[in-house]
Backbone as JSON, one array per atom type, in Angstrom:
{
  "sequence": "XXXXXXXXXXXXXXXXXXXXXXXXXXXXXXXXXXXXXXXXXXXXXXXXXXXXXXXXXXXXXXXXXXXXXXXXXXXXXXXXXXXXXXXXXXXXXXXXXXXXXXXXXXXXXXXXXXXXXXXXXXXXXXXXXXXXXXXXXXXXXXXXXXXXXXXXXXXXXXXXXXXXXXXXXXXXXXXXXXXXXXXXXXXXXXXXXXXXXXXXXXXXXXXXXXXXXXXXXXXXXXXXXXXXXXXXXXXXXXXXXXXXXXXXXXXXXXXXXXXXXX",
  "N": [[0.84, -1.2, 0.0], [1.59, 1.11, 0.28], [4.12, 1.38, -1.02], [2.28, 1.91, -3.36], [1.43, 4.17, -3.17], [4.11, 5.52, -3.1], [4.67, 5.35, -5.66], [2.75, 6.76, -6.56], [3.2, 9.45, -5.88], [5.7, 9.83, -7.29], [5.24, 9.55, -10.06], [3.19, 11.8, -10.16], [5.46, 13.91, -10.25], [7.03, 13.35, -11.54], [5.42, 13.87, -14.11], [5.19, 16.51, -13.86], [7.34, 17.76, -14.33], [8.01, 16.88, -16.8], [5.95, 18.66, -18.05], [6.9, 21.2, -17.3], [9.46, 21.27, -18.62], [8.83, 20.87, -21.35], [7.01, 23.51, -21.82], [9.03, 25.79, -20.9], [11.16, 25.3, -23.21], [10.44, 25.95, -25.27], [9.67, 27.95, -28.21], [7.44, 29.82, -28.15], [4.75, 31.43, -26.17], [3.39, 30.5, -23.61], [0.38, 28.29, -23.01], [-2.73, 29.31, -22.74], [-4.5, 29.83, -19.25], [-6.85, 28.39, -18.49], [-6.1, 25.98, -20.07], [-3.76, 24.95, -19.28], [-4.75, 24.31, -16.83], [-6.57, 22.29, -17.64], [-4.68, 20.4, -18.55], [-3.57, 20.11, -16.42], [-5.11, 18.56, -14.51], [-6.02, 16.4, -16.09], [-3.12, 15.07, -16.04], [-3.12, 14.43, -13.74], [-5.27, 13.17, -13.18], [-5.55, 9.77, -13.03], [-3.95, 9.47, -10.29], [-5.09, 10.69, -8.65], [-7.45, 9.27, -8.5], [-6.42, 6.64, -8.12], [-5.45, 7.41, -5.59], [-7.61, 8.24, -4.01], [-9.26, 5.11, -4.08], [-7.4, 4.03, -2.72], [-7.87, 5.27, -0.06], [-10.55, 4.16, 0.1], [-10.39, 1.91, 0.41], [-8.27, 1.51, 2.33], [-10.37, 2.49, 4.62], [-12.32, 0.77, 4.57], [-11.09, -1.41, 5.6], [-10.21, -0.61, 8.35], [-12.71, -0.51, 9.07], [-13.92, -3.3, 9.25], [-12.02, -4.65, 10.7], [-12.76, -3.33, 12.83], [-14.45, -4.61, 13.98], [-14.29, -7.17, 14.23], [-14.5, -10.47, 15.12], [-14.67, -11.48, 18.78], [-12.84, -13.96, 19.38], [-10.61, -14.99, 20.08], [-10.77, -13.71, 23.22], [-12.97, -14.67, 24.08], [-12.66, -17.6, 24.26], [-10.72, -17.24, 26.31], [-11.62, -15.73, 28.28], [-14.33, -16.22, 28.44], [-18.2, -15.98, 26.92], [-19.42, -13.92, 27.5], [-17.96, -12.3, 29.05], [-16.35, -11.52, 26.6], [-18.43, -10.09, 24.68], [-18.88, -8.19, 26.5], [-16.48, -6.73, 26.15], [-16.21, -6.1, 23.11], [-18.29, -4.35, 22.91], [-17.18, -2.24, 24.25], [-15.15, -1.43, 23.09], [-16.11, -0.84, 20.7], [-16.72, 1.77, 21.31], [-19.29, 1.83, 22.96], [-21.61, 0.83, 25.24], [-23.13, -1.11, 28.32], [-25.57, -2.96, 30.12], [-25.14, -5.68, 32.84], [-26.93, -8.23, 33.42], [-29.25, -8.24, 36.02], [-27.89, -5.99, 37.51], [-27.22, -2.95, 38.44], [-25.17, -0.55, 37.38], [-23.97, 0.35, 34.64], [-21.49, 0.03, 32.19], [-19.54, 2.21, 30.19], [-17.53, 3.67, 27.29], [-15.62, 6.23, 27.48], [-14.91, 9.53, 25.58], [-12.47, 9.16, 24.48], [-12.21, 6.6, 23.96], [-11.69, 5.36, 26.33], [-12.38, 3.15, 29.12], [-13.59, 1.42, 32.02], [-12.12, -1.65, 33.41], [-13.35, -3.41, 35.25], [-15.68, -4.58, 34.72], [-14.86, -7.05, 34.18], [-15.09, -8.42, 36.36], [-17.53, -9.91, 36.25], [-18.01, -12.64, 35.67], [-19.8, -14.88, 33.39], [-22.08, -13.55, 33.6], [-24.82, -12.26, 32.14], [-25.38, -10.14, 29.61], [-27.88, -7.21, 29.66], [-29.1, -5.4, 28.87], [-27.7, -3.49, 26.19], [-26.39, -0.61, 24.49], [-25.53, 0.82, 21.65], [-25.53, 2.59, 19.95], [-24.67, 5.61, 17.74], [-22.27, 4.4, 16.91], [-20.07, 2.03, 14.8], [-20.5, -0.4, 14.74], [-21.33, -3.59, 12.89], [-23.16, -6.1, 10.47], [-21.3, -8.03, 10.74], [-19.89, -7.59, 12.78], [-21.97, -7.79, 14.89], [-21.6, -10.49, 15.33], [-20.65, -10.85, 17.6], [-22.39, -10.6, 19.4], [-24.68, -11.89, 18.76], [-24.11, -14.46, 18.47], [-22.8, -15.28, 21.26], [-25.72, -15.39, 22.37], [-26.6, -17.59, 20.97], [-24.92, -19.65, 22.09], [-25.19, -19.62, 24.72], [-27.28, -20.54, 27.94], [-30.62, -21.43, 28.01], [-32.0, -19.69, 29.97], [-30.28, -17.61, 29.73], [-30.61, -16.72, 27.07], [-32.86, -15.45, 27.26], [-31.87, -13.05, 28.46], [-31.29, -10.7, 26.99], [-32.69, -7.8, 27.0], [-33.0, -5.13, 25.87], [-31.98, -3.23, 23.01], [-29.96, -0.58, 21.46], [-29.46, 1.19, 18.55], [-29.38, 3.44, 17.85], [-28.37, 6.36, 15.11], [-26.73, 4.67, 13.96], [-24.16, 4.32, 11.56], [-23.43, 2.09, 10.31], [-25.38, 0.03, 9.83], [-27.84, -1.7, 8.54], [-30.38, -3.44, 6.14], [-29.43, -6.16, 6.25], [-28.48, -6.23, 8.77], [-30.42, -5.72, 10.17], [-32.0, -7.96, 9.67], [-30.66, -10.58, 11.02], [-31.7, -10.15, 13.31], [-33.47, -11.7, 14.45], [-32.66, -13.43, 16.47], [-32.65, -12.93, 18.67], [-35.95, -13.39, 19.4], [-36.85, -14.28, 21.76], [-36.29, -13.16, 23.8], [-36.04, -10.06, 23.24], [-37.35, -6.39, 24.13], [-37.04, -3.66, 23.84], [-36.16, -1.94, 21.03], [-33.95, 0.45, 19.38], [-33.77, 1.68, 16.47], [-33.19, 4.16, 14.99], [-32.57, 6.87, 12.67], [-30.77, 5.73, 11.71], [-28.77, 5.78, 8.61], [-28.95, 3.33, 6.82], [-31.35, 1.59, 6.51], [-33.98, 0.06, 4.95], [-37.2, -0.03, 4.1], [-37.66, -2.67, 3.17], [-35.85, -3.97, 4.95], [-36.99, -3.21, 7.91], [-39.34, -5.14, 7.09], [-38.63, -7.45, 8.32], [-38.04, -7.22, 11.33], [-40.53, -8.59, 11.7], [-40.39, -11.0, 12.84], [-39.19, -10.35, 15.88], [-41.58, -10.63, 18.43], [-41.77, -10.45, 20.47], [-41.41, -7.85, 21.4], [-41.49, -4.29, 22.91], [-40.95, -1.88, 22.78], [-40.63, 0.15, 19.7], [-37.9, 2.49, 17.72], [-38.28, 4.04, 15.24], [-37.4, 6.72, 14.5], [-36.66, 9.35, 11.58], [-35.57, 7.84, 9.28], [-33.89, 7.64, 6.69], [-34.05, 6.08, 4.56], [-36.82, 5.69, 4.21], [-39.73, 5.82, 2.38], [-42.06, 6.43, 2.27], [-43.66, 6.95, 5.42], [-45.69, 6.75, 6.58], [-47.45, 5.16, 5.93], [-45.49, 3.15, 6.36], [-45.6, 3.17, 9.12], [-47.72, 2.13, 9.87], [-48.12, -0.77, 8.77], [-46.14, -1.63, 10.46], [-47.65, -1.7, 13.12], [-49.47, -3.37, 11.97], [-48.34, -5.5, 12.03], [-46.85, -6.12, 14.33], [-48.45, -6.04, 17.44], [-48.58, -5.18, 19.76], [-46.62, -3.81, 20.4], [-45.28, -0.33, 21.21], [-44.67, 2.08, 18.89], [-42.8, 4.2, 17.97], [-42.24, 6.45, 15.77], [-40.54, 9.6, 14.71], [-40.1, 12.9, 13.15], [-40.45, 12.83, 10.32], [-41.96, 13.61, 7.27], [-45.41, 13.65, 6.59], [-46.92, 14.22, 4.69], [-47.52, 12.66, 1.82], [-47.83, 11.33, -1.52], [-50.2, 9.46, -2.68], [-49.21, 7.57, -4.46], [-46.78, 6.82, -3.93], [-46.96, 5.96, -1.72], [-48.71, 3.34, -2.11], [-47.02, 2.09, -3.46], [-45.05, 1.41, -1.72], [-46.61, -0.1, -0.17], [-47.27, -2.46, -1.45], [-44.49, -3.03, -1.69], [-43.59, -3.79, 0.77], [-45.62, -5.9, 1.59], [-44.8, -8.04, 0.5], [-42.44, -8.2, 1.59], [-43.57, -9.21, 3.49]],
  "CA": [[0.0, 0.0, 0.0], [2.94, 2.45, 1.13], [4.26, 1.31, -2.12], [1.66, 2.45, -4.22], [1.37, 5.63, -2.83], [5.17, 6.29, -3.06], [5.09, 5.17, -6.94], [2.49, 7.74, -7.47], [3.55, 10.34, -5.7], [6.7, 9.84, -8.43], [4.41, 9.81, -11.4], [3.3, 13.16, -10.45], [6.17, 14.97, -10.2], [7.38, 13.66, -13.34], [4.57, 14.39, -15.36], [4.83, 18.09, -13.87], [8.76, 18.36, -14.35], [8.04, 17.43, -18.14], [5.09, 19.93, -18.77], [7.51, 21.96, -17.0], [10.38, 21.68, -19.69], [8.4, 21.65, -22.64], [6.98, 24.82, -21.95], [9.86, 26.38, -21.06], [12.13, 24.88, -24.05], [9.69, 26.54, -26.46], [9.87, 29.53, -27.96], [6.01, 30.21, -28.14], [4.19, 31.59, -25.22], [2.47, 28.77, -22.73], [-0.96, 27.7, -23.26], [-3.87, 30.08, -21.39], [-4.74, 29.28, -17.73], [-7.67, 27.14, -18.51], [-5.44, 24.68, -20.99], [-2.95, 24.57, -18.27], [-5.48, 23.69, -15.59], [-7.3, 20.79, -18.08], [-3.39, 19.71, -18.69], [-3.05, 19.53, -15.25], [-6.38, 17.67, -14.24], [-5.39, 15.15, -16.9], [-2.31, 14.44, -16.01], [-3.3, 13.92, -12.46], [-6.82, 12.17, -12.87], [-5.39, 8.62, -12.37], [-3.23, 9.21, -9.51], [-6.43, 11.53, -7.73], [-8.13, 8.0, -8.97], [-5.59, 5.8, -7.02], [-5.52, 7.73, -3.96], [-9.13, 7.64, -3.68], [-9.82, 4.52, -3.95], [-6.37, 3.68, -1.41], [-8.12, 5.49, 0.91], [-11.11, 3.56, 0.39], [-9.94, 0.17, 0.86], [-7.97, 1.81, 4.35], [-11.94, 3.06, 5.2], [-13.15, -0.51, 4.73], [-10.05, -2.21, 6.67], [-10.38, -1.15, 9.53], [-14.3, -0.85, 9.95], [-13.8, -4.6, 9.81], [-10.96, -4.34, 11.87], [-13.06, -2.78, 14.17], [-15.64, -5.91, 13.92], [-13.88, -8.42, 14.05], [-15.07, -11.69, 16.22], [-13.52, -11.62, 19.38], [-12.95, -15.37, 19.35], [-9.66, -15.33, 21.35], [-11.03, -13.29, 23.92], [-14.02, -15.46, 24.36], [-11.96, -18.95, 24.63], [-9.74, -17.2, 27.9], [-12.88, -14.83, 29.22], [-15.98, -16.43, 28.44], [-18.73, -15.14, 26.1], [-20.37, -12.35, 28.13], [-16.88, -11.15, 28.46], [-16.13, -10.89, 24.92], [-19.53, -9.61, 24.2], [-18.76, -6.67, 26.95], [-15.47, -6.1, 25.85], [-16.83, -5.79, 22.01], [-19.07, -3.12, 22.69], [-16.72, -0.56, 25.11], [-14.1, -1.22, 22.25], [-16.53, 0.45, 19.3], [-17.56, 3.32, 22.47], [-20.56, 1.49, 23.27], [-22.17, 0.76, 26.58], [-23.73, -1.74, 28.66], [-25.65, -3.09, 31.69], [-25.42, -6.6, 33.07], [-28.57, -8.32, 34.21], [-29.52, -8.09, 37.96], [-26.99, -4.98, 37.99], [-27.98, -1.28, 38.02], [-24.59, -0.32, 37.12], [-24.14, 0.85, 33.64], [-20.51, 0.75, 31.62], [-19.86, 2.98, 29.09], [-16.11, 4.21, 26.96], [-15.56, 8.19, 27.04], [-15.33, 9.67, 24.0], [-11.32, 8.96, 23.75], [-12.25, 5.01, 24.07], [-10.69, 4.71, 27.98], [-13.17, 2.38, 29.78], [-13.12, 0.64, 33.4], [-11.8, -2.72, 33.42], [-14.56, -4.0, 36.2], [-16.4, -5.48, 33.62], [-14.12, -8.58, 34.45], [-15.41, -9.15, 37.67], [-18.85, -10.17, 35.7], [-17.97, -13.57, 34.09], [-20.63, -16.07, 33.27], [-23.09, -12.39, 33.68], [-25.24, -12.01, 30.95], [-25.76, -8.91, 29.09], [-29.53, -7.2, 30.02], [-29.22, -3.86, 28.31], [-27.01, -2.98, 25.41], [-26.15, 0.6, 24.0], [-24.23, 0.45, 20.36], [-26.01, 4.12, 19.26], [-23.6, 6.06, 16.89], [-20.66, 3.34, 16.75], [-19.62, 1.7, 13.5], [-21.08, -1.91, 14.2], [-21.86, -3.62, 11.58], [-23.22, -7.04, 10.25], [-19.67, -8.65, 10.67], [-19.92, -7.22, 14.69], [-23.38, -8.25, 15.04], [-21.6, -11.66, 15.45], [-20.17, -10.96, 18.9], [-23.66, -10.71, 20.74], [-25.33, -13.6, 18.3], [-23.38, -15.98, 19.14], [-22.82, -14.91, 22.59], [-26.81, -15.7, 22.98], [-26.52, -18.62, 20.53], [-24.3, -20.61, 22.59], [-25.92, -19.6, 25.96], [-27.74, -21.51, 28.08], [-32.29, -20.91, 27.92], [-32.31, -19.16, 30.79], [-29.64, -16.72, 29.58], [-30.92, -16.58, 25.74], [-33.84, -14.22, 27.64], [-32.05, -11.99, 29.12], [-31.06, -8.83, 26.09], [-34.35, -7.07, 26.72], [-32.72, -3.57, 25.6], [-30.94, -2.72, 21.74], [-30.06, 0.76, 20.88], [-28.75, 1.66, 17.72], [-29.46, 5.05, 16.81], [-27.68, 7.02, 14.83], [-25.5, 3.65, 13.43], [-24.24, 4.31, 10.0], [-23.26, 0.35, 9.15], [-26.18, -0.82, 10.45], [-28.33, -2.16, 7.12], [-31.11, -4.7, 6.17], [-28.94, -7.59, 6.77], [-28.07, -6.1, 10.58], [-32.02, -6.32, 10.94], [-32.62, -9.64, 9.54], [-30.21, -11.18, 12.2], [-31.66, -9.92, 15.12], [-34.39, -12.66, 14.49], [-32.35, -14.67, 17.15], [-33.8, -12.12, 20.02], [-37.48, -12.98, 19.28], [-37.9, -14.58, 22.52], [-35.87, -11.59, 25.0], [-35.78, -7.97, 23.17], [-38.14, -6.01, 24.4], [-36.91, -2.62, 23.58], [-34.96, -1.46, 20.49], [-33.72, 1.94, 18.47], [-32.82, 1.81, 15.07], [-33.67, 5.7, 14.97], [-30.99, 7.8, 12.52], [-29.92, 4.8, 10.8], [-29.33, 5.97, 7.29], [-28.59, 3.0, 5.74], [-32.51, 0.71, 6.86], [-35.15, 0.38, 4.79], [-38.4, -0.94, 4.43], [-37.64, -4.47, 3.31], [-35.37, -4.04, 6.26], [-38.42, -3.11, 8.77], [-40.45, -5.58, 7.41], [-37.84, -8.36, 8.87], [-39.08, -7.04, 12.73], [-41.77, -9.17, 12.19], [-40.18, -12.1, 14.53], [-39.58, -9.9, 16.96], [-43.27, -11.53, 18.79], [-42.24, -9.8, 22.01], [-40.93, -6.17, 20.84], [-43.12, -3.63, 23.53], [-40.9, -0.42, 22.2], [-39.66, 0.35, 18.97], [-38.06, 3.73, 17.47], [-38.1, 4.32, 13.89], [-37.63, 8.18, 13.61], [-35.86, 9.75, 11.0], [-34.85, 6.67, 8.57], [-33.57, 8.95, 5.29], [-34.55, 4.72, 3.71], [-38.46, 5.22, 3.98], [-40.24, 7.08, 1.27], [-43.3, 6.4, 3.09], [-43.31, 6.93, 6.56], [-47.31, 6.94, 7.37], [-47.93, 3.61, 5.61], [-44.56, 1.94, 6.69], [-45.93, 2.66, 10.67], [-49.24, 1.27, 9.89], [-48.12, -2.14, 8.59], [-45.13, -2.36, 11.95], [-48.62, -1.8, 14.08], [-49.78, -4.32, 12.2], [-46.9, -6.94, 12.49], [-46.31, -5.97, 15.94], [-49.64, -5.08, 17.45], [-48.36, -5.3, 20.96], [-45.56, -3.11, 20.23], [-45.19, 0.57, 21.01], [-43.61, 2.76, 17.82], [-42.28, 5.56, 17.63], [-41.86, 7.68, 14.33], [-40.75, 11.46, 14.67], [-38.57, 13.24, 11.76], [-40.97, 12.63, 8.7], [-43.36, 15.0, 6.32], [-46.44, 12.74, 6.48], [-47.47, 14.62, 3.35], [-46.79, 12.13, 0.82], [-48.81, 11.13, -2.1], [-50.51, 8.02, -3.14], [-48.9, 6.46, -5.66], [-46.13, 6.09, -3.24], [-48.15, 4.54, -0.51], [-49.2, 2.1, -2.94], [-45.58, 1.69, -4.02], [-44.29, 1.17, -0.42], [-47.21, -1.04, 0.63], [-46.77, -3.6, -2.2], [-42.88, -4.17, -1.51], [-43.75, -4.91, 2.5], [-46.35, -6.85, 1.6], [-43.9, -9.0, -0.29], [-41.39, -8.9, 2.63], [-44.0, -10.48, 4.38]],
  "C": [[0.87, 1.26, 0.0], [3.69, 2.56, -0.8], [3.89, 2.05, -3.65], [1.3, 3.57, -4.02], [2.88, 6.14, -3.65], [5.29, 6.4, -4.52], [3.55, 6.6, -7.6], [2.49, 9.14, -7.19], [5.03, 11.08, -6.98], [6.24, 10.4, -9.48], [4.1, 11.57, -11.3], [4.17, 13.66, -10.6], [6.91, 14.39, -11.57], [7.15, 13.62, -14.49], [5.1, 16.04, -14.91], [5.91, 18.36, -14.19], [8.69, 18.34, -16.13], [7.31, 18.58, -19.01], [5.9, 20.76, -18.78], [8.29, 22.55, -18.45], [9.73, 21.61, -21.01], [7.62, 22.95, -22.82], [7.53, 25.68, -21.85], [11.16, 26.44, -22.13], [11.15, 25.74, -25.61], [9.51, 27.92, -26.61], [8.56, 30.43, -27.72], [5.74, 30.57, -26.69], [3.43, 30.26, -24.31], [1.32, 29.3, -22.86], [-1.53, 28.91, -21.96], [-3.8, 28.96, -20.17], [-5.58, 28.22, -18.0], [-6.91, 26.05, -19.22], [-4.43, 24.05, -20.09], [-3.68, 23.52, -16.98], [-5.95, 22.76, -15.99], [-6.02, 19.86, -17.98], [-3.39, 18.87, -16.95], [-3.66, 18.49, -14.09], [-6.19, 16.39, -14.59], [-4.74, 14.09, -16.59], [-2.67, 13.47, -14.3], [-4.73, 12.62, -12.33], [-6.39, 10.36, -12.29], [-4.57, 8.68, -10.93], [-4.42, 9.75, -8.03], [-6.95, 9.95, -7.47], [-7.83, 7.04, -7.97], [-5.81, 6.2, -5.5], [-6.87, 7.52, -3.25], [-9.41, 6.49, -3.59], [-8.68, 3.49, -2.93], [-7.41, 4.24, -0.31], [-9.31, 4.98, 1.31], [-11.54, 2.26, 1.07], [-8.89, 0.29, 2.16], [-9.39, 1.88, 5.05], [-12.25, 1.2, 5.5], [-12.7, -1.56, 5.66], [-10.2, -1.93, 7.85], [-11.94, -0.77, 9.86], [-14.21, -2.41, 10.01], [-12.81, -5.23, 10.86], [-11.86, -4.21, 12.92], [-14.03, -3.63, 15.04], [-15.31, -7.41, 13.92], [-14.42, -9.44, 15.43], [-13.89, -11.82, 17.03], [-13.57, -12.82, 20.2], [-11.84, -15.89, 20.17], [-10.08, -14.41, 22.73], [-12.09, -13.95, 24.78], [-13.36, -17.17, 24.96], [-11.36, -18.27, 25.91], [-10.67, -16.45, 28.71], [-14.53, -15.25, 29.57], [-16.68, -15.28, 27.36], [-19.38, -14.27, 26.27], [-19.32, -11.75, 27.98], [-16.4, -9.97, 27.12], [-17.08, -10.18, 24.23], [-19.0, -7.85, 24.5], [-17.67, -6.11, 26.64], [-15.05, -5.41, 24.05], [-17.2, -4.77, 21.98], [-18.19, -2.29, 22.88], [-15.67, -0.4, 24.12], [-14.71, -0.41, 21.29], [-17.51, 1.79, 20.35], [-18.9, 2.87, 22.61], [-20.7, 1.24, 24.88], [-23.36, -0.27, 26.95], [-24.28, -1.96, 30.02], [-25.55, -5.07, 31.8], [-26.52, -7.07, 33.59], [-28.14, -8.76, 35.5], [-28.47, -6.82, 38.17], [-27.77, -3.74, 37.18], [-26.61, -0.39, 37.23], [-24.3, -0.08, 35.62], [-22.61, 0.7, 33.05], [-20.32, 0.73, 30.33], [-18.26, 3.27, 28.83], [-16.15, 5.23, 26.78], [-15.03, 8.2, 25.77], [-13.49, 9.77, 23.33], [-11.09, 6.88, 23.56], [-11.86, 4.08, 25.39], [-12.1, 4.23, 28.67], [-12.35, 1.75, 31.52], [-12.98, -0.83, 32.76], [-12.22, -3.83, 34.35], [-15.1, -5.08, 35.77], [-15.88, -6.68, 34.08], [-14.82, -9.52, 35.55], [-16.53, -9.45, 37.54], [-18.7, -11.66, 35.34], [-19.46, -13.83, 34.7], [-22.03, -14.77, 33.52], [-23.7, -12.45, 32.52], [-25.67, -10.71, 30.37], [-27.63, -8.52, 29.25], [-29.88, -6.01, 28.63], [-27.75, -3.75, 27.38], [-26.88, -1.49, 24.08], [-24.91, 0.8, 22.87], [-24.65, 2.01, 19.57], [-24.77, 5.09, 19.0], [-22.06, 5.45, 16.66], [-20.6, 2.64, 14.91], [-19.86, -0.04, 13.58], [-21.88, -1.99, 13.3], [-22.32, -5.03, 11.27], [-22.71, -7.63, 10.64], [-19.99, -8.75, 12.44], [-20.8, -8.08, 15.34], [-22.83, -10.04, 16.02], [-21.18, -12.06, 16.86], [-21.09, -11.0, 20.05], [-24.5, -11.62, 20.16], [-25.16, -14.39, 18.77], [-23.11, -16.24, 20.69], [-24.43, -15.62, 22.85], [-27.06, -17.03, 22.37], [-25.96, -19.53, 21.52], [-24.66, -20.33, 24.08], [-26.84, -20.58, 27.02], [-29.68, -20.81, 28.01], [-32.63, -20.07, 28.51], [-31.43, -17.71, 30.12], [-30.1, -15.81, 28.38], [-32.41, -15.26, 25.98], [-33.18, -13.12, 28.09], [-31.38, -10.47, 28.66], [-32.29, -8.7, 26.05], [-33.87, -5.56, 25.93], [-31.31, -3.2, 24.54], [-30.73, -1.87, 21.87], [-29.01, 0.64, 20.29], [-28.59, 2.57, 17.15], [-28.37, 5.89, 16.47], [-26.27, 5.96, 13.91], [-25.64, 3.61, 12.43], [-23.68, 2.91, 9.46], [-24.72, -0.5, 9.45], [-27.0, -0.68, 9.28], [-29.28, -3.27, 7.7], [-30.7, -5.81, 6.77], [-28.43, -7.25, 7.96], [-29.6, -6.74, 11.07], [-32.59, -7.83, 10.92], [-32.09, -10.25, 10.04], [-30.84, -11.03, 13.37], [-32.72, -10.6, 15.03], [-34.22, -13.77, 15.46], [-32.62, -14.1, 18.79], [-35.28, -12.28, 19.77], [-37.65, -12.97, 20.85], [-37.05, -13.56, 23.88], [-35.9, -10.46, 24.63], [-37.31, -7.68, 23.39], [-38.52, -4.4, 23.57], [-35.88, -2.41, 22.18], [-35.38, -0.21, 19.35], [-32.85, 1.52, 17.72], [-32.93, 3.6, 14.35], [-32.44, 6.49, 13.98], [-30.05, 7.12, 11.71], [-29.63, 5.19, 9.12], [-29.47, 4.51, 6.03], [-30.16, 1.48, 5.64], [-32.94, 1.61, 6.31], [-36.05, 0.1, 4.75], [-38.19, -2.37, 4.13], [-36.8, -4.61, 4.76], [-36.37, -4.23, 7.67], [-39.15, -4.59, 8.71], [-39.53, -7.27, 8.32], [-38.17, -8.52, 10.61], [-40.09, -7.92, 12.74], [-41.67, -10.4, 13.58], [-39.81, -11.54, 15.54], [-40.8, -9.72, 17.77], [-42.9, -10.45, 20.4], [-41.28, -8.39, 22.38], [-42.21, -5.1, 21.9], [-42.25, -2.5, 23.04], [-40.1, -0.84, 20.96], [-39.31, 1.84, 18.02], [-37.85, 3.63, 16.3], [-38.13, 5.59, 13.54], [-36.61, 8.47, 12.72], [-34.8, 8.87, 10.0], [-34.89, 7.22, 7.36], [-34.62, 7.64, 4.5], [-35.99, 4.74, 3.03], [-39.05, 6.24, 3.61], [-42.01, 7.26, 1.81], [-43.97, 5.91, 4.05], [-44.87, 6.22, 7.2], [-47.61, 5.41, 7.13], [-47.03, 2.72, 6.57], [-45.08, 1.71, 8.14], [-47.05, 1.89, 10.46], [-48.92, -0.78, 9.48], [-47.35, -2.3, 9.73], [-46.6, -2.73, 12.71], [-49.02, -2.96, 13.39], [-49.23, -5.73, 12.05], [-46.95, -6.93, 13.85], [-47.44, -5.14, 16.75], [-49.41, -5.13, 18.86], [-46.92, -4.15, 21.57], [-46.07, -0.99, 20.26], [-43.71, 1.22, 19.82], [-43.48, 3.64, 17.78], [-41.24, 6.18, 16.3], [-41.82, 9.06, 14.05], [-39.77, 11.67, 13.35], [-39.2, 13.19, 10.44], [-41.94, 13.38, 8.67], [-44.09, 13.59, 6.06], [-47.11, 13.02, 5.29], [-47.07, 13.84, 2.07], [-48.25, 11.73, 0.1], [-49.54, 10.01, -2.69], [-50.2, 7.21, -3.79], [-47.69, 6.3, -4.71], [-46.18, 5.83, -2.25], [-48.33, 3.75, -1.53], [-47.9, 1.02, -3.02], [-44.89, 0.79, -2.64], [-45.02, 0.5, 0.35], [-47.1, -2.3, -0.03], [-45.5, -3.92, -2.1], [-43.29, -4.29, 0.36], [-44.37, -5.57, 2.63], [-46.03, -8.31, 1.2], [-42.91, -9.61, 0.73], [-42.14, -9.57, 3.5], [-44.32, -11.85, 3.99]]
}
């Protein structure tokens, strides 16, 4: 990677050293400003090209980086551990069940190290709102309740994700393995859920809050609450952040694809 930077940091400078000397080796005047500035667009466009898409494939490294299954942590701590030590790593926050106690990572990532004195605890309450989990992550509190014992597999009553920009359809259609403990959860702010996403909530059977405000995803907000109420008729929803003014042909539009996800 270092590599390919350094080779095109090269390239530029000796495209610009030759514009250089052929405009100065000539006896003619140099090209207007604008011919100069397309020249110089030109010459650069692949290396602009490169860098961009270097810095893309750094962007993508470590959000998975940051998600990664923490599978050696779990073999020497146990899987509540690794669960709680998952979250405070992407600045998230948790409670254990039967504890009132709450921990959370300040906003340079420094956490207490308490948490330890929890094993074999099970997570009650979990707070992941504006962090960078993502599908991939998802897998550190799945499996955590997957491999649990019945008694334990009840006891995440409380998601929050608001404001989580990896969080997508396929985050929602996992959490189908909480039907029988979430009680509460915020996907509020998410930009990247949308209605086929939503209509995936349906196995959530014992959902009593859920927040859906402000999902950029849903082109039609009024309908999309009316079918959750009626998936989840036991469920309180909450939808603030949307112009309810929308017009019929897309209600129609947006009731025929959830009707499908069901």
């Amino acid at each position: 990677m270092m590599n390919s930077l350094h080779r095109c940091c090269q390239r530029s400078a000796l495209l610009l050293h030759v514009a250089r000397r052929r405009w100065s080796s000539s006896s003619a005047s140099p090209p207007p400003l604008h011919t100069r500035l397309l020249l110089f667009l030109t010459q650069r466009f692949y290396d602009v090209e490169m860098l961009l898409s270097w810095r893309s494939q750094l962007t993508r490294n470590q959000l998975q980086k940051k998600n990664v299954y923490y599978g050696y942590t779990q073999r020497f701590y146990g899987l509540d551990i690794a669960s709680a030590y998952f979250i405070l790593s992407l600045k998230g926050g948790f409670r254990f069940a039967g504890q009132s106690e709450w921990f959370y990572a300040d906003q340079k990532g420094k956490f207490s190290w308490d948490f330890l004195n929890h094993k074999d605890t099970p997570l009650e309450e979990v707070d992941m709102s504006y962090t960078v989990i993502n599908y991939r992550g998802l897998c550190n509190l799945v499996l955590d309740l997957i491999h649990l014992s019945s008694e334990s597999q009840r006891s995440l009553r409380t998601l929050k994700l608001r404001g989580c920009p990896e969080v997508d359809d396929w985050f929602l259609a996992r959490l189908h393995v909480f039907q029988d403990s979430l009680e509460e959860l915020d996907i509020s702010h998410c930009p990247r859920i949308t209605t086929g996403g939503l209509a995936a909530l349906r196995n959530l059977k014992g959902l009593k809050r859920l927040d859906v405000s402000s999902l950029p995803g849903i082109s039609s907000p009024g309908l999309v609450i009316i079918l959750l109420e009626e998936m989840l008729p036991q469920c309180q929803i909450t939808a603030t952040g949307y112009d309810y003014n929308l017009n019929e042909a897309e209600g129609e539009e947006e009731e025929e694809h959830m009707q499908r996800q069901r």
